[in-house]
C-alpha positions as protocol buffer text, in pm:
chain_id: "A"
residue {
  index: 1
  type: UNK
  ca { x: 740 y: 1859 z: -1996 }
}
residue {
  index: 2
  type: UNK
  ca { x: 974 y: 1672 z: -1753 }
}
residue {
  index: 3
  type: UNK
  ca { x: 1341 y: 1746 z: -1710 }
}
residue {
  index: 4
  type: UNK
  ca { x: 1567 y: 1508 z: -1949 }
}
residue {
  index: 5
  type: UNK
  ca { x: 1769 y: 1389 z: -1630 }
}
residue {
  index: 6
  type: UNK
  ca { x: 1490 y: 1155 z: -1542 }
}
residue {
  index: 7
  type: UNK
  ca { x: 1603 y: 776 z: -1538 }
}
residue {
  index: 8
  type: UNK
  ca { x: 1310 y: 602 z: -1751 }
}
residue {
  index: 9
  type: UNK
  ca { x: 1485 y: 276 z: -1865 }
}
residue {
  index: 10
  type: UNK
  ca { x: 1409 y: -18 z: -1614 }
}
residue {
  index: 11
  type: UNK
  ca { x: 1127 y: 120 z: -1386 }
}
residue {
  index: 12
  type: UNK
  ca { x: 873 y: -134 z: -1277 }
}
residue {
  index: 13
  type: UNK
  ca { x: 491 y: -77 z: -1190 }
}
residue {
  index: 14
  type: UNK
  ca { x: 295 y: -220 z: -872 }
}
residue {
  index: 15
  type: UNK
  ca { x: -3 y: -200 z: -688 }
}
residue {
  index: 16
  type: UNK
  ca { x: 81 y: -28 z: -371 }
}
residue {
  index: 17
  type: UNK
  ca { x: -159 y: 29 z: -95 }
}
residue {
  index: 18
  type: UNK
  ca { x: -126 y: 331 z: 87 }
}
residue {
  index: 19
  type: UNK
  ca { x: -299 y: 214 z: 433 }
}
residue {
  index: 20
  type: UNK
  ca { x: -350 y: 497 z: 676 }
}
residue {
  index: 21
  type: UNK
  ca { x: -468 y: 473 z: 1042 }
}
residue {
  index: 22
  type: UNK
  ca { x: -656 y: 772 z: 1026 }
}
residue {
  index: 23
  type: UNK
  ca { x: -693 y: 817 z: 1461 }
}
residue {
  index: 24
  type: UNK
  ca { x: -311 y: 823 z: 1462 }
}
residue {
  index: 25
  type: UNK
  ca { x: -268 y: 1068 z: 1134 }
}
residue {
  index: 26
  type: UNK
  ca { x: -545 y: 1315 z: 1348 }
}
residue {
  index: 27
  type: UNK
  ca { x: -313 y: 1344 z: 1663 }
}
residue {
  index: 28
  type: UNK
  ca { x: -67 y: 1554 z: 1476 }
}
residue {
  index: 29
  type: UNK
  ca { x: -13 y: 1757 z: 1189 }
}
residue {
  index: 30
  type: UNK
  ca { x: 251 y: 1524 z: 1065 }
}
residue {
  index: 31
  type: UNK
  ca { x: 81 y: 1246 z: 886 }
}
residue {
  index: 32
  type: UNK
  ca { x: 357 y: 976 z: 892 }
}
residue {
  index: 33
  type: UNK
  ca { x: 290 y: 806 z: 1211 }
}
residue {
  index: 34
  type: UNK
  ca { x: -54 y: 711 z: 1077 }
}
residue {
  index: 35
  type: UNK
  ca { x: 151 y: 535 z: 747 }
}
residue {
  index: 36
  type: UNK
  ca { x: 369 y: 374 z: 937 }
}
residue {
  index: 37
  type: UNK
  ca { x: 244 y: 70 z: 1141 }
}
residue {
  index: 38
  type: UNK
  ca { x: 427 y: -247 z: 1052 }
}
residue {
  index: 39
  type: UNK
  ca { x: 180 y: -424 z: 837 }
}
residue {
  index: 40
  type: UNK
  ca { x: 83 y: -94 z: 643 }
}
residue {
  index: 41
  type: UNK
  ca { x: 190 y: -75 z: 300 }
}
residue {
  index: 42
  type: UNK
  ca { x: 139 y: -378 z: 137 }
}
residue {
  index: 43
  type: UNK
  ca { x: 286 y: -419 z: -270 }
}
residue {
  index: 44
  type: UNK
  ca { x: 244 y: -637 z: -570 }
}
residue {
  index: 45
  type: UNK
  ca { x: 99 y: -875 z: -693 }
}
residue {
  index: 46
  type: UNK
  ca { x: 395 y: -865 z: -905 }
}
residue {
  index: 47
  type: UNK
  ca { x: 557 y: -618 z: -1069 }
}
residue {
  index: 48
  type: UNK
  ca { x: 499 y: -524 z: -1410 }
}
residue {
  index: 49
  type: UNK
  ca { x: 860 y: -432 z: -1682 }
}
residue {
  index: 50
  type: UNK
  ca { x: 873 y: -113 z: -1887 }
}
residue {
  index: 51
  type: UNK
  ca { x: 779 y: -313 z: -2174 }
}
residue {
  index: 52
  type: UNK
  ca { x: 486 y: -455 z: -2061 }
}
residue {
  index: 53
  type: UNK
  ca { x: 334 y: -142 z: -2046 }
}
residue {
  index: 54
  type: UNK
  ca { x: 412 y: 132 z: -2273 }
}
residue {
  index: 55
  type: UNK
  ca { x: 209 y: 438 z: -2123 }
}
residue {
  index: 56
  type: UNK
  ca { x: 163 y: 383 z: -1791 }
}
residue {
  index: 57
  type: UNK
  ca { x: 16 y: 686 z: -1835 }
}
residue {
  index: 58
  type: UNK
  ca { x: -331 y: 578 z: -1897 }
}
residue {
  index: 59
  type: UNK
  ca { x: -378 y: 302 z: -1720 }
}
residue {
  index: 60
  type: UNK
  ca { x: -790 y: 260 z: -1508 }
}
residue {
  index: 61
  type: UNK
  ca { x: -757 y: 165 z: -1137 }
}
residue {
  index: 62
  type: UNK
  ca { x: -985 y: 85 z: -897 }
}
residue {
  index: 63
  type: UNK
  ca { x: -1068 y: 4 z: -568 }
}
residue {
  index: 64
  type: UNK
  ca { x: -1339 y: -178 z: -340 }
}
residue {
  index: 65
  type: UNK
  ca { x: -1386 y: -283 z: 18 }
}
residue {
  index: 66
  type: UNK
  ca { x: -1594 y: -554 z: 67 }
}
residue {
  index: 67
  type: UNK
  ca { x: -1695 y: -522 z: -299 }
}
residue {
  index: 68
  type: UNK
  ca { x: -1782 y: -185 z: -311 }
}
residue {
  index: 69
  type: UNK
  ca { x: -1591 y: 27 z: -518 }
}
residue {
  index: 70
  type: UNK
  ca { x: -1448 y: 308 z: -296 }
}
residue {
  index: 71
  type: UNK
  ca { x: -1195 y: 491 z: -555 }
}
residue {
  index: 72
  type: UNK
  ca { x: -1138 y: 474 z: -926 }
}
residue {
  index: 73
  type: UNK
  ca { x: -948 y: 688 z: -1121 }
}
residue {
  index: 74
  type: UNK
  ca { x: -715 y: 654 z: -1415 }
}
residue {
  index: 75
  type: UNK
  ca { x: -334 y: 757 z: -1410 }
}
residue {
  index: 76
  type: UNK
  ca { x: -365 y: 1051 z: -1622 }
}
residue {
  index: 77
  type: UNK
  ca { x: -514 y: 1202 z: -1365 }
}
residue {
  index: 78
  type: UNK
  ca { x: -216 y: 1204 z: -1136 }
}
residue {
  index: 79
  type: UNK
  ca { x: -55 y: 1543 z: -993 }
}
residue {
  index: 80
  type: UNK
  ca { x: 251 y: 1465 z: -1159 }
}
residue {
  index: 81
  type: UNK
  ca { x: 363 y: 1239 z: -1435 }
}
residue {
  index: 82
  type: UNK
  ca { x: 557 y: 933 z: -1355 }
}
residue {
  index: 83
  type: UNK
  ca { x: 870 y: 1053 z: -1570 }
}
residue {
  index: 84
  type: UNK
  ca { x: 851 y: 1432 z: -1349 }
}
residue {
  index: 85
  type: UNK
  ca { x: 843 y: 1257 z: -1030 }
}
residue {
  index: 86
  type: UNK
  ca { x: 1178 y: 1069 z: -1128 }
}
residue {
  index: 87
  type: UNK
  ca { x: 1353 y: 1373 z: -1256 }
}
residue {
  index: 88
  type: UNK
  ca { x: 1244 y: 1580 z: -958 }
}
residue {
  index: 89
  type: UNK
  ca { x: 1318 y: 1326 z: -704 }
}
residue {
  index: 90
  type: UNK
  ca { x: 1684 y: 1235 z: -836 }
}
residue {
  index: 91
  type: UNK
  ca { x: 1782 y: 1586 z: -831 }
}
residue {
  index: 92
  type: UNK
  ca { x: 1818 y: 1582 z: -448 }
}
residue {
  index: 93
  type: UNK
  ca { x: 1867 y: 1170 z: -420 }
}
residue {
  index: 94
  type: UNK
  ca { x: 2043 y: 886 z: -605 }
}
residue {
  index: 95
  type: UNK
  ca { x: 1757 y: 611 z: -691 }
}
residue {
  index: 96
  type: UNK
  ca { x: 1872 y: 264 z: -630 }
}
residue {
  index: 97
  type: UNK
  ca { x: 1729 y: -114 z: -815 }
}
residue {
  index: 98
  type: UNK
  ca { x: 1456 y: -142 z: -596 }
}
residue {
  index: 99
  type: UNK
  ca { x: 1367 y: 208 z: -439 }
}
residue {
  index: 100
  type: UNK
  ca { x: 961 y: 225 z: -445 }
}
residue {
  index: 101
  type: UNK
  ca { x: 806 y: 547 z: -527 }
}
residue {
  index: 102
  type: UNK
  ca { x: 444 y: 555 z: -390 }
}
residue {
  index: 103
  type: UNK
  ca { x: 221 y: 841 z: -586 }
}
residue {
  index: 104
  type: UNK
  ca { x: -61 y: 818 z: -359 }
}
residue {
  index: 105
  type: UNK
  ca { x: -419 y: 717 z: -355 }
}
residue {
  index: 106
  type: UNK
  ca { x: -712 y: 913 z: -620 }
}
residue {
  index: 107
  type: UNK
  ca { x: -1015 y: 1126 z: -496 }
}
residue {
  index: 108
  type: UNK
  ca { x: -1239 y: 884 z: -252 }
}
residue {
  index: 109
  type: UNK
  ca { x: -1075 y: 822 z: 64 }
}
residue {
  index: 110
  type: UNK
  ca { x: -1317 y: 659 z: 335 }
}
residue {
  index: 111
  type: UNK
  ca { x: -1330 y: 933 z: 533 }
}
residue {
  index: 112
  type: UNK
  ca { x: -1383 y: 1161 z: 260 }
}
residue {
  index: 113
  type: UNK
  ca { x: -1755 y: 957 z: 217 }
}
residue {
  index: 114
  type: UNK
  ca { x: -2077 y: 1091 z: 357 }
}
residue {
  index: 115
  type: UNK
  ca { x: -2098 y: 933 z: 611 }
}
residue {
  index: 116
  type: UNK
  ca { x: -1754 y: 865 z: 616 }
}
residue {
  index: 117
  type: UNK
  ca { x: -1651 y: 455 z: 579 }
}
residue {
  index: 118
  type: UNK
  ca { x: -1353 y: 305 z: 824 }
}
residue {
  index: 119
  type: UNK
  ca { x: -1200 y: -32 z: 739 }
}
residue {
  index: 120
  type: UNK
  ca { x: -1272 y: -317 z: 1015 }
}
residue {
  index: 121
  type: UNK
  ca { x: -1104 y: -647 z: 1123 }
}
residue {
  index: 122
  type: UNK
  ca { x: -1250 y: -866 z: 875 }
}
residue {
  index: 123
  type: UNK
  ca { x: -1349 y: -678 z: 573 }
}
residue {
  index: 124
  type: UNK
  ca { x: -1135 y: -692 z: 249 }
}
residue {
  index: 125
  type: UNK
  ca { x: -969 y: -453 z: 37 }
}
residue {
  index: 126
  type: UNK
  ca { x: -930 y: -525 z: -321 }
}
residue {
  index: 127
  type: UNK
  ca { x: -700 y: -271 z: -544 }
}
residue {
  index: 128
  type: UNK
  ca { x: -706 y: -327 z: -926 }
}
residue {
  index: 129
  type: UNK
  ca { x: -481 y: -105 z: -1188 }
}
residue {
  index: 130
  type: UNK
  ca { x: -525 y: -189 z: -1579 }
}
residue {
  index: 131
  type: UNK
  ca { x: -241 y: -436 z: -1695 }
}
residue {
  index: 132
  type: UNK
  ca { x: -64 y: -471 z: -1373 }
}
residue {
  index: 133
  type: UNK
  ca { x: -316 y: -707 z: -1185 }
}
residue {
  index: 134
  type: UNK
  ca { x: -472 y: -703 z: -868 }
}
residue {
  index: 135
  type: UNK
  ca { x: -422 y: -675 z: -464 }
}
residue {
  index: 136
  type: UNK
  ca { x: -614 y: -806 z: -279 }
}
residue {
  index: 137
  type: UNK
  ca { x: -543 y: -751 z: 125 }
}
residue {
  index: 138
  type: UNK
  ca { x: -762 y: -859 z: 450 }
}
residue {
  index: 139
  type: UNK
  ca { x: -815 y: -590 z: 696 }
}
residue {
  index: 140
  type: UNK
  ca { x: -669 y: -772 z: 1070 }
}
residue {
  index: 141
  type: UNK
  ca { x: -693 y: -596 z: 1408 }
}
residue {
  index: 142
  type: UNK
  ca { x: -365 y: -453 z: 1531 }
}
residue {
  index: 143
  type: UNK
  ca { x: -221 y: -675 z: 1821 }
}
């Protein structure tokens, strides 16, 4: 059950990928430094009207680097529904036409692998969620 405050007409749905520079997150306990770096972050490939998708819900995602799938999951699995996040969030902020909300990545995390997988200059990551399309990003080394 979500609070009836949350804003549900005109939300939009996008691939977001939540990049993290795990050397930086480990030099502190705050984690945002290691989110942060300028190219970090990257959205689309477009994004996808409430009534395109009707539950987004249930929709599969995936992803792979250099082919191999890394992560998938399916958005039922998430912590908290899409419509809770919006009603929690606007009870301490006003949500503007085009504020993102990132939910985070599933279960599957590189470094959570045995023995644990880092992205490199050159390899490519390729993010896939059901109805919305696909992202598909290089990895480059940081000038």
């Amino acid at each position: 059950m979500w609070p009836r405050r949350a804003p549900w007409i005109g939300w939009r749905l996008y691939i977001f990928n939540d990049v993290s520079a795990r050397a930086y997150q480990k030099r502190s306990s705050q984690w945002t430094l290691g989110k942060s770096f300028d190219t970090f972050g990257p959205m689309g490939p477009a994004l996808v009207t409430a009534d395109e998708i009707p539950d987004p819900g249930r929709l599969d995602l995936a992803l792979t680097l250099n082919g191999q799938q890394m992560q998938h999951s399916n958005t039922c699995n998430l912590i908290f529904s899409i419509p809770f996040l919006i009603a929690y969030l606007t009870q301490a902020m006003t949500l503007e036409p085009g504020d993102v909300i990132a939910t985070g990545t599933p279960s599957g995390t590189g470094a959570s692998h045995k023995p644990p997988v880092f992205m490199k200059p050159g390899d490519e990551v390729r993010i896939r969620i059901e109805k919305v399309g696909e992202l598909v990003n290089p990895v480059v080394a940081e000038m």
